[in-house]
Coordinates of C-alpha atoms (C1' of nucleotides) in Angstrom, one line a residue:
Chain Y
M1 CA 6.0 8.4 53.9
A2 CA 3.2 10.1 55.7
H3 CA 3.5 13.5 53.9
Q4 CA 1.2 11.9 51.2
T5 CA -1.6 9.6 51.7
G6 CA -4.9 8.5 50.1
T7 CA -5.0 9.1 46.2
P8 CA -1.8 9.9 44.9
R9 CA -1.2 13.4 43.7
R10 CA -0.5 13.4 40.0
A11 CA 1.7 15.4 37.9
P12 CA -0.5 18.3 36.5
L13 CA -1.8 17.5 33.3
S14 CA -0.6 19.5 30.2
R15 CA -1.2 19.6 26.5
A16 CA 2.6 18.3 26.1
R17 CA 2.0 15.6 28.5
V18 CA -1.3 14.7 26.7
L19 CA 0.5 14.5 23.4
S20 CA 3.4 12.6 24.4
A21 CA 1.2 10.0 26.2
A22 CA -0.9 9.7 23.0
V23 CA 2.2 9.1 21.0
A24 CA 3.5 6.6 23.2
L25 CA 0.2 4.7 23.2
A26 CA -0.3 4.7 19.7
D27 CA 3.5 3.5 19.4
D28 CA 3.0 0.5 21.6
A29 CA -0.6 -0.5 21.1
G30 CA -1.4 0.7 17.5
I31 CA -3.4 3.5 16.4
D32 CA -6.9 1.7 16.6
S33 CA -6.1 1.2 20.4
L34 CA -5.9 5.0 20.7
S35 CA -9.3 6.1 22.2
M36 CA -9.8 9.2 24.5
R37 CA -10.9 6.7 27.1
K38 CA -7.8 4.7 26.9
L39 CA -5.6 7.7 26.9
S40 CA -7.3 9.0 30.0
Q41 CA -6.6 5.8 31.6
D42 CA -2.9 5.7 30.7
L43 CA -2.5 9.3 32.4
G44 CA -4.6 8.0 35.6
V45 CA -7.3 10.6 34.7
V46 CA -11.0 10.7 34.1
P47 CA -11.7 10.9 30.1
M48 CA -13.2 14.5 30.5
A49 CA -9.8 16.0 31.8
L50 CA -8.3 15.5 28.5
Y51 CA -10.8 18.0 27.1
K52 CA -9.2 21.1 28.8
H53 CA -6.0 20.3 26.8
V54 CA -7.4 19.4 23.5
A55 CA -10.8 20.4 22.2
N56 CA -11.6 16.8 20.6
K57 CA -10.0 13.8 19.2
E58 CA -9.1 15.4 16.1
E59 CA -7.1 18.2 17.5
L60 CA -5.5 15.3 19.5
L61 CA -4.4 13.7 16.3
D62 CA -3.4 17.0 14.9
G63 CA -1.2 17.5 17.9
M64 CA 0.3 14.0 17.5
V65 CA 1.2 14.9 13.9
D66 CA 2.9 18.0 15.0
V67 CA 5.0 16.0 17.6
I68 CA 6.3 13.9 14.8
V69 CA 6.8 16.3 12.1
G70 CA 8.7 18.2 14.6
E71 CA 11.1 15.4 14.8
I72 CA 12.1 16.0 11.2
G73 CA 15.7 16.8 11.1
P74 CA 16.8 20.2 9.7
P75 CA 18.1 20.6 6.1
D76 CA 21.9 20.4 5.6
P77 CA 23.2 23.8 4.7
G78 CA 25.6 24.2 1.7
V79 CA 24.4 21.5 -0.7
D80 CA 22.5 21.9 -4.0
W81 CA 18.6 22.0 -4.1
K82 CA 18.3 18.3 -5.2
A83 CA 20.6 16.9 -2.4
A84 CA 19.0 19.3 0.0
V85 CA 15.4 18.0 -0.8
R86 CA 16.4 14.5 -0.9
Q87 CA 18.0 14.4 2.3
R88 CA 15.1 16.2 4.0
I89 CA 12.6 13.7 2.5
L90 CA 14.6 10.8 3.5
S91 CA 15.0 12.3 7.0
A92 CA 11.1 12.8 7.2
R93 CA 11.0 9.1 6.2
R94 CA 12.9 7.9 9.0
A95 CA 10.7 10.0 11.4
L96 CA 7.7 8.5 9.9
L97 CA 9.0 5.1 10.2
R98 CA 9.7 5.3 13.8
H99 CA 5.9 5.8 14.2
P100 CA 4.1 3.4 11.9
W101 CA 0.8 5.0 12.6
A102 CA 1.9 8.6 11.7
S103 CA 1.6 8.3 7.9
R104 CA -2.0 7.1 8.2
V105 CA -2.9 9.9 10.5
L106 CA -1.1 12.5 8.4
E107 CA -3.3 11.5 5.5
T108 CA -6.6 12.3 7.5
R109 CA -5.8 15.7 8.7
T110 CA -7.6 18.4 6.8
T111 CA -5.9 21.4 8.0
P112 CA -2.0 21.8 8.2
T113 CA -0.7 22.3 11.6
P114 CA 2.4 24.9 12.3
A115 CA 4.9 22.3 12.0
V116 CA 3.8 21.0 8.9
L117 CA 3.4 24.4 7.5
D118 CA 7.0 25.1 8.7
Y119 CA 8.4 22.0 7.1
Q120 CA 6.5 22.7 3.5
D121 CA 7.6 26.6 3.7
S122 CA 11.3 25.5 4.0
M123 CA 10.9 22.9 1.3
I124 CA 9.4 25.3 -1.0
G125 CA 12.4 27.6 -0.1
M126 CA 14.9 24.9 -1.2
F127 CA 13.4 24.8 -4.7
R128 CA 13.3 28.5 -5.0
D129 CA 16.8 28.9 -3.9
G130 CA 17.7 26.2 -6.6
G131 CA 16.2 28.3 -9.3
F132 CA 12.7 27.1 -9.6
S133 CA 10.1 29.5 -10.6
V134 CA 7.2 30.1 -8.3
D135 CA 4.8 28.3 -10.8
L136 CA 7.1 25.5 -11.4
T137 CA 7.5 25.0 -7.5
H138 CA 3.9 24.9 -7.0
H139 CA 3.2 22.0 -9.4
V140 CA 6.5 20.5 -8.1
M141 CA 5.1 20.5 -4.6
H142 CA 1.8 19.0 -5.7
A143 CA 3.4 16.4 -7.7
L144 CA 5.5 15.2 -4.6
G145 CA 2.2 15.0 -2.6
S146 CA 2.6 12.7 0.5
R147 CA 6.1 11.9 -0.9
M148 CA 7.5 15.1 0.7
F149 CA 6.9 13.4 3.9
G150 CA 8.6 10.4 3.1
F151 CA 5.7 8.2 2.4
T152 CA 3.6 6.7 -0.2
Q153 CA 0.2 5.1 0.1
E154 CA 1.6 1.4 0.0
L155 CA -1.4 -0.4 -1.5
F156 CA -2.0 -4.1 -0.5
E157 CA 0.9 -5.4 1.6
A158 CA 1.8 -8.8 0.3
P159 CA 0.5 -11.2 2.6
S160 CA 3.1 -13.3 4.4
M161 CA 2.7 -16.9 4.1
E162 CA 4.8 -20.0 4.6
P163 CA 7.1 -20.3 1.4
H164 CA 5.8 -23.1 -0.2
V165 CA 2.1 -22.2 0.8
Q166 CA 2.8 -18.9 -1.3
A167 CA 4.3 -20.8 -4.1
A168 CA 1.1 -22.7 -4.4
A169 CA -1.0 -19.8 -4.1
L170 CA 0.8 -18.1 -6.9
R171 CA 0.8 -21.1 -9.0
Q172 CA -3.1 -21.0 -8.7
M173 CA -3.0 -17.3 -9.4
S174 CA -1.1 -17.4 -12.6
A175 CA -3.9 -18.6 -14.8
R176 CA -5.9 -15.4 -14.0
Y177 CA -3.2 -13.0 -13.1
P178 CA -0.2 -14.1 -15.3
H179 CA 1.6 -10.7 -15.3
I180 CA 1.2 -10.1 -11.5
V181 CA 2.6 -13.5 -10.8
A182 CA 5.3 -13.0 -13.2
I183 CA 6.3 -9.7 -11.3
A184 CA 6.0 -11.4 -7.7
L185 CA 8.3 -14.0 -9.0
R186 CA 10.6 -11.5 -10.8
T187 CA 10.5 -14.0 -13.6
D188 CA 10.3 -13.6 -17.4
H189 CA 8.7 -16.2 -19.5
D190 CA 12.0 -16.9 -21.0
E191 CA 14.0 -17.7 -17.9
G192 CA 12.3 -19.9 -15.3
S193 CA 14.4 -19.1 -12.5
V194 CA 12.6 -17.5 -9.3
V195 CA 14.6 -14.5 -8.2
G196 CA 12.7 -13.7 -4.9
L197 CA 9.7 -12.3 -3.4
G198 CA 9.1 -9.3 -1.3
C199 CA 9.9 -5.7 -2.1
D200 CA 12.4 -3.2 -0.7
D201 CA 10.4 -0.4 0.3
Q202 CA 13.2 1.8 0.6
F203 CA 14.4 1.1 -2.9
E204 CA 11.0 1.7 -4.2
F205 CA 10.7 5.1 -2.5
E206 CA 14.1 6.2 -3.5
F207 CA 13.4 4.9 -7.0
A208 CA 10.3 6.9 -7.6
L209 CA 11.8 10.1 -5.8
D210 CA 14.8 10.4 -7.7
L211 CA 12.7 9.8 -10.9
L212 CA 10.5 12.8 -9.9
L213 CA 13.5 15.1 -8.7
D214 CA 15.2 14.2 -12.2
G215 CA 12.2 15.0 -13.9
F216 CA 11.8 18.4 -12.0
D217 CA 15.5 19.4 -12.9
R218 CA 14.6 18.7 -16.5
L219 CA 11.7 21.0 -16.5
R220 CA 13.6 23.8 -14.5
L221 CA 16.5 23.6 -17.1
R222 CA 13.9 24.0 -19.9
G223 CA 12.4 27.0 -18.3
W224 CA 9.1 25.1 -18.2
S225 CA 5.8 27.1 -17.3
S226 CA 2.3 26.1 -17.0
T227 CA 1.1 28.9 -19.3
A228 CA 3.5 28.3 -22.1
D229 CA 5.6 25.0 -22.1
L230 CA 8.4 25.8 -24.3
S231 CA 9.1 22.1 -24.9
D232 CA 12.0 21.3 -26.8
A233 CA 12.7 18.1 -24.4
Chain P
M1 CA -54.7 -5.2 -3.3
A2 CA -55.6 -7.8 -0.7
H3 CA -53.1 -10.4 -2.0
Q4 CA -50.4 -9.0 0.2
T5 CA -51.2 -7.5 3.9
G6 CA -49.2 -7.1 7.0
T7 CA -45.5 -6.7 6.7
P8 CA -44.7 -6.2 3.2
R9 CA -42.5 -9.0 1.8
R10 CA -39.2 -7.7 0.8
A11 CA -36.9 -8.7 -2.3
P12 CA -34.6 -11.2 -1.0
L13 CA -31.2 -9.8 0.1
S14 CA -28.2 -10.6 -2.0
R15 CA -24.7 -9.6 -1.9
A16 CA -25.1 -7.5 -4.8
R17 CA -28.0 -5.6 -3.3
V18 CA -26.2 -5.2 -0.1
L19 CA -23.2 -3.8 -2.0
S20 CA -25.2 -1.3 -4.1
A21 CA -27.2 -0.3 -1.2
A22 CA -23.8 0.6 0.5
V23 CA -22.4 2.4 -2.3
A24 CA -25.8 4.4 -2.6
L25 CA -25.5 5.3 1.0
A26 CA -21.8 6.4 0.9
D27 CA -22.6 8.5 -2.1
D28 CA -25.5 10.2 -0.5
A29 CA -24.5 10.7 3.1
G30 CA -20.8 10.3 3.1
I31 CA -18.5 7.2 4.1
D32 CA -18.9 8.4 8.1
S33 CA -22.5 7.7 7.8
L34 CA -22.0 4.2 6.6
S35 CA -22.7 1.7 9.4
M36 CA -24.0 -1.7 9.3
R37 CA -26.9 -0.5 11.4
K38 CA -27.7 2.5 9.1
L39 CA -27.4 0.1 6.0
S40 CA -29.4 -2.5 7.2
Q41 CA -32.1 0.3 7.9
D42 CA -31.9 1.4 4.3
L43 CA -32.7 -2.2 3.2
G44 CA -35.6 -2.5 5.7
V45 CA -33.8 -5.4 7.4
V46 CA -32.4 -6.1 10.7
P47 CA -28.7 -5.6 11.2
M48 CA -27.7 -9.1 11.5
A49 CA -29.3 -10.1 8.3
L50 CA -26.3 -8.3 6.4
Y51 CA -23.9 -10.8 8.1
K52 CA -25.1 -13.7 5.9
H53 CA -23.8 -11.9 2.9
V54 CA -20.9 -10.1 4.1
A55 CA -18.7 -11.5 6.8
N56 CA -18.0 -8.2 8.5
K57 CA -17.7 -4.5 7.8
E58 CA -14.1 -5.0 6.4
E59 CA -15.5 -7.4 3.5
L60 CA -18.4 -4.9 3.1
L61 CA -15.8 -2.3 2.2
D62 CA -13.8 -4.7 0.0
G63 CA -16.9 -5.4 -2.0
M64 CA -17.8 -1.6 -2.3
V65 CA -14.3 -1.1 -3.8
D66 CA -15.0 -4.0 -6.3
V67 CA -18.1 -2.2 -7.4
I68 CA -16.1 1.0 -8.0
V69 CA -12.9 -0.6 -9.7
G70 CA -15.4 -2.7 -11.8
E71 CA -16.6 0.6 -13.3
I72 CA -13.3 1.4 -14.8
G73 CA -13.6 1.4 -18.5
P74 CA -11.6 -1.1 -20.6
P75 CA -8.4 0.1 -22.3
D76 CA -8.3 1.4 -25.7
P77 CA -6.9 -1.3 -28.1
G78 CA -4.2 -0.4 -30.8
V79 CA -2.7 2.7 -29.1
D80 CA 0.9 2.7 -27.8
W81 CA 1.7 1.8 -24.0
K82 CA 1.8 5.4 -23.1
A83 CA -1.4 6.4 -24.6
A84 CA -3.0 3.1 -23.1
V85 CA -1.8 3.5 -19.4
R86 CA -2.5 7.4 -19.5
Q87 CA -6.2 6.6 -20.7
R88 CA -6.9 3.9 -18.4
I89 CA -5.6 6.0 -15.4
L90 CA -7.7 8.8 -16.4
S91 CA -10.7 6.6 -16.7
A92 CA -9.9 5.2 -13.1
R93 CA -9.7 8.9 -12.0
R94 CA -13.3 9.7 -13.4
A95 CA -14.7 6.6 -11.6
L96 CA -13.3 7.6 -8.4
L97 CA -14.3 11.0 -8.6
R98 CA -18.0 10.0 -9.2
H99 CA -17.5 8.4 -5.7
P100 CA -15.9 10.8 -3.4
W101 CA -15.4 8.2 -0.4
A102 CA -13.9 5.4 -2.8
S103 CA -10.1 6.7 -2.8
R104 CA -10.1 6.9 0.9
V105 CA -11.6 3.4 1.3
L106 CA -9.3 1.9 -1.2
E107 CA -6.3 3.3 0.7
T108 CA -7.4 1.4 3.8
R109 CA -7.8 -2.1 2.0
T110 CA -5.0 -4.4 3.0
T111 CA -5.8 -7.4 0.6
P112 CA -6.6 -6.8 -3.3
T113 CA -10.0 -7.8 -4.4
P114 CA -10.4 -9.6 -7.6
A115 CA -11.5 -6.5 -9.7
V116 CA -8.3 -4.8 -8.2
L117 CA -6.1 -7.8 -9.5
D118 CA -7.6 -7.8 -12.9
Y119 CA -7.1 -4.0 -13.1
Q120 CA -3.5 -4.3 -12.0
D121 CA -2.8 -7.3 -14.1
S122 CA -4.0 -5.7 -17.3
M123 CA -1.8 -2.6 -16.4
I124 CA 1.2 -4.6 -16.0
G125 CA 0.3 -6.0 -19.4
M126 CA 0.3 -2.6 -21.0
F127 CA 4.0 -2.0 -19.9
R128 CA 5.1 -5.5 -20.9
D129 CA 3.6 -5.0 -24.2
G130 CA 5.4 -2.0 -24.4
G131 CA 8.8 -3.3 -24.2
F132 CA 9.3 -2.8 -20.4
S133 CA 11.2 -5.6 -18.7
V134 CA 9.7 -7.4 -15.8
D135 CA 12.1 -5.6 -13.4
L136 CA 11.4 -2.2 -14.7
T137 CA 7.8 -3.0 -14.7
H138 CA 7.8 -4.0 -11.2
H139 CA 9.3 -0.6 -10.0
V140 CA 7.3 1.4 -12.3
M141 CA 4.1 0.1 -10.7
H142 CA 5.5 1.1 -7.1
A143 CA 6.3 4.4 -8.4
L144 CA 2.6 4.9 -9.6
G145 CA 1.3 3.5 -6.5
S146 CA -2.3 4.9 -5.9
R147 CA -2.0 6.9 -9.1
M148 CA -2.6 4.0 -11.1
F149 CA -6.0 4.2 -9.6
G150 CA -6.3 7.9 -10.6
F151 CA -5.7 9.6 -7.4
T152 CA -3.3 11.0 -5.1
Q153 CA -3.5 11.7 -1.4
E154 CA -4.5 15.5 -1.4
L155 CA -2.8 16.9 1.8
F156 CA -4.7 19.6 3.5
E157 CA -7.5 21.2 1.3
A158 CA -7.1 24.8 1.0
P159 CA -9.8 26.1 3.4
S160 CA -12.5 28.0 1.4
M161 CA -13.0 31.4 3.0
E162 CA -14.4 34.6 1.5
P163 CA -11.9 36.3 -0.6
H164 CA -11.0 39.1 1.4
V165 CA -11.2 37.3 4.6
Q166 CA -8.6 34.9 2.7
A167 CA -6.6 37.6 1.6
A168 CA -6.3 38.9 5.1
A169 CA -5.3 35.4 6.5
L170 CA -2.8 35.2 3.8
R171 CA -1.2 38.8 4.8
Q172 CA -1.0 37.4 8.4
M173 CA 0.8 34.3 7.4
S174 CA 3.4 35.7 5.0
A175 CA 5.5 36.9 7.9
R176 CA 6.0 33.0 9.1
Y177 CA 5.6 31.2 5.7
P178 CA 6.6 33.6 3.1
H179 CA 7.0 30.8 0.6
I180 CA 3.8 29.2 1.0
V181 CA 1.9 32.5 0.7
A182 CA 3.8 33.4 -2.4
I183 CA 2.8 30.1 -4.0
A184 CA -0.5 30.3 -2.8
L185 CA -0.8 33.8 -4.4
R186 CA 1.2 32.7 -7.4
T187 CA 3.3 35.6 -7.0
D188 CA 6.9 36.4 -7.3
H189 CA 8.7 39.1 -5.1
D190 CA 9.2 41.1 -8.3
E191 CA 5.6 41.2 -9.7
G192 CA 3.2 42.3 -7.2
S193 CA 0.1 41.1 -9.2
V194 CA -2.2 38.1 -7.9
V195 CA -2.6 35.4 -10.3
G196 CA -5.1 33.7 -8.6
L197 CA -6.1 31.0 -5.6
G198 CA -7.0 27.5 -5.6
C199 CA -5.5 24.5 -7.6
D200 CA -6.7 22.8 -10.6
D201 CA -6.6 19.2 -9.3
Q202 CA -7.0 17.7 -12.6
F203 CA -4.0 19.7 -13.9
E204 CA -1.7 18.7 -11.0
F205 CA -2.8 15.2 -11.5
E206 CA -2.0 15.2 -15.0
F207 CA 1.4 17.1 -14.5
A208 CA 2.6 14.4 -12.1
L209 CA 1.3 11.5 -14.1
D210 CA 3.0 12.6 -17.3
L211 CA 6.4 13.5 -15.6
L212 CA 6.5 9.9 -14.3
L213 CA 5.4 8.4 -17.8
D214 CA 8.1 10.3 -19.5
G215 CA 10.7 9.3 -16.8
F216 CA 9.5 5.7 -17.4
D217 CA 10.1 5.7 -21.0
R218 CA 13.5 7.3 -20.5
L219 CA 14.6 4.4 -18.4
R220 CA 13.0 1.7 -20.8
L221 CA 15.0 3.2 -23.7
R222 CA 18.0 3.3 -21.8
G223 CA 17.7 -0.3 -21.0
W224 CA 17.5 0.4 -17.1
S225 CA 17.9 -2.3 -14.8
S226 CA 17.8 -2.5 -11.1
T227 CA 20.8 -5.0 -10.7
A228 CA 23.2 -2.7 -13.3
D229 CA 21.9 0.7 -14.0
L230 CA 23.9 1.6 -17.3
S231 CA 23.3 5.3 -16.9
D232 CA 24.5 7.1 -19.8
A233 CA 21.6 9.7 -19.8
Chain H
dA1 C1' -32.1 -25.3 10.6
dC2 C1' -32.9 -20.9 10.4
dC3 C1' -33.6 -16.2 12.0
dT4 C1' -33.4 -12.4 15.2
dG5 C1' -33.7 -9.6 19.6
dA6 C1' -31.1 -8.6 23.4
dA7 C1' -26.8 -8.0 25.0
dC8 C1' -21.8 -7.1 25.0
dA9 C1' -18.0 -4.3 25.1
dC10 C1' -17.0 -0.5 23.4
dC11 C1' -16.8 4.8 21.3
dG12 C1' -16.6 10.4 21.5
dT13 C1' -18.9 13.7 23.6
dT14 C1' -22.7 16.4 26.5
dC15 C1' -24.6 18.0 30.5
dA16 C1' -26.2 18.6 35.0
dA17 C1' -24.9 17.9 39.6
dG18 C1' -21.3 18.1 43.0
dT19 C1' -17.7 20.4 45.4
Chain B
dA1 C1' -15.3 28.4 39.2
dC2 C1' -14.1 24.2 38.7
dC3 C1' -14.1 19.2 38.1
dT4 C1' -16.4 15.0 37.1
dG5 C1' -19.8 11.1 37.1
dA6 C1' -23.5 9.6 34.7
dA7 C1' -25.8 9.5 30.6
dC8 C1' -26.4 9.9 25.5
dA9 C1' -26.4 8.5 20.9
dC10 C1' -24.1 5.8 18.7
dC11 C1' -20.9 1.6 17.0
dG12 C1' -19.5 -3.8 15.4
dT13 C1' -20.4 -8.3 16.5
dT14 C1' -21.7 -12.4 19.8
dC15 C1' -24.8 -15.3 21.3
dA16 C1' -28.4 -17.4 23.3
dA17 C1' -33.4 -17.8 22.8
dG18 C1' -37.1 -18.3 19.8
dT19 C1' -39.4 -20.4 15.7

DNA sequence: ACCTGAACACCGTTCAAGT
DNA sequence: ACCTGAACACCGTTCAAGT
């Protein structure tokens, strides 16, 4: 009990410890609560101590992305390219859904981190192994965009209100935005019944992903090339 | 010359004047330079004066989005749904490209503004007029995501370096990231010639857009439904 | 009643002073 | 040589004091 008095000796800081504390803070308190000052407080350290392990806040965010992208499971061996790509992307999606801030931070990165490059390189390899040309693979990777990490920018979350408040709001909107209201209620002009509100994000994600993968396959089979599209559809 | 002395009488502030000054500031100095304080300075006004026309900074950003979305040209009448949607989206893209900050701000909005709702409503109308069911239109709008506003999250801009510095960097990368380098150089293992670096963003955007629109069309023709997909494709 | 200066509670980062 | 407290140059927004 006497062998250590006064201010407790802290476990020495390391880049890994800084990053995992940052991930934990963002997970618990939200990305807006992640500041260098608050992070240093969590680590029981003076703010400037962080700057020995991380050049600045941008590099901290880069490191956090690397941690999450590193959590993405490896590809299943021995399945065709479409199944492999699909499984990998859905695995990435699960990793990002565990850390709600991660997709938002990933979007703001300007330089890819090593884990991101590893991930992209292996995904390109899946397409190449599946018989895609370098040319087609290039465009296909662009077409995937952020979807290759398992997310898309969800614009405008539907505001959560009490059901009958929401019904009243929609009734008021229907004069000016008839099509939006029809879709929100999943109802046609013909049938008056309301099917339901809210969207199944996972369904929407897989719907668009499969649409793209099928489109990619069709171009591959057709021998598509950007310089000369031999379209016979 | 004497009819006005001392501090000059400023044109009275209005929400419209605040918003257009904010757009101009973001266009000129970048979105990171847009602060309530700097904006008030541009308008020759004390910071707190802004808060009579805009509840807070979030509402300012909402208003700025509304200005830009309002710039999107109207749809061409008398063309089929695919041409109409395509033209509208490319018009939205041109509007966003005129204001480089706009897509980034649009992504962070949580509640759609009136101009956004107008835009979405009219686009849904295009699909409905083209014979899409409410159900399919719903999923199709989700699949478009931010692409309906003419942009996609471009992850990781390729860093611009001097050509032979870049060549050296790529040579160093090729051991660990062979597939990425192959795509960056647009070269196959067979042919050794380098085609070129850099991407044509407009080409990539239209490539993915047309892939999606074609996919949508195929589902429509097939009578696709989320409850019972009669796939015979 | 309206307007606004000062203040509050934060930021990320620099830098010089202390050990 | 290393570490760190104080300071700098900002934020968005509140609030009370002034007219």
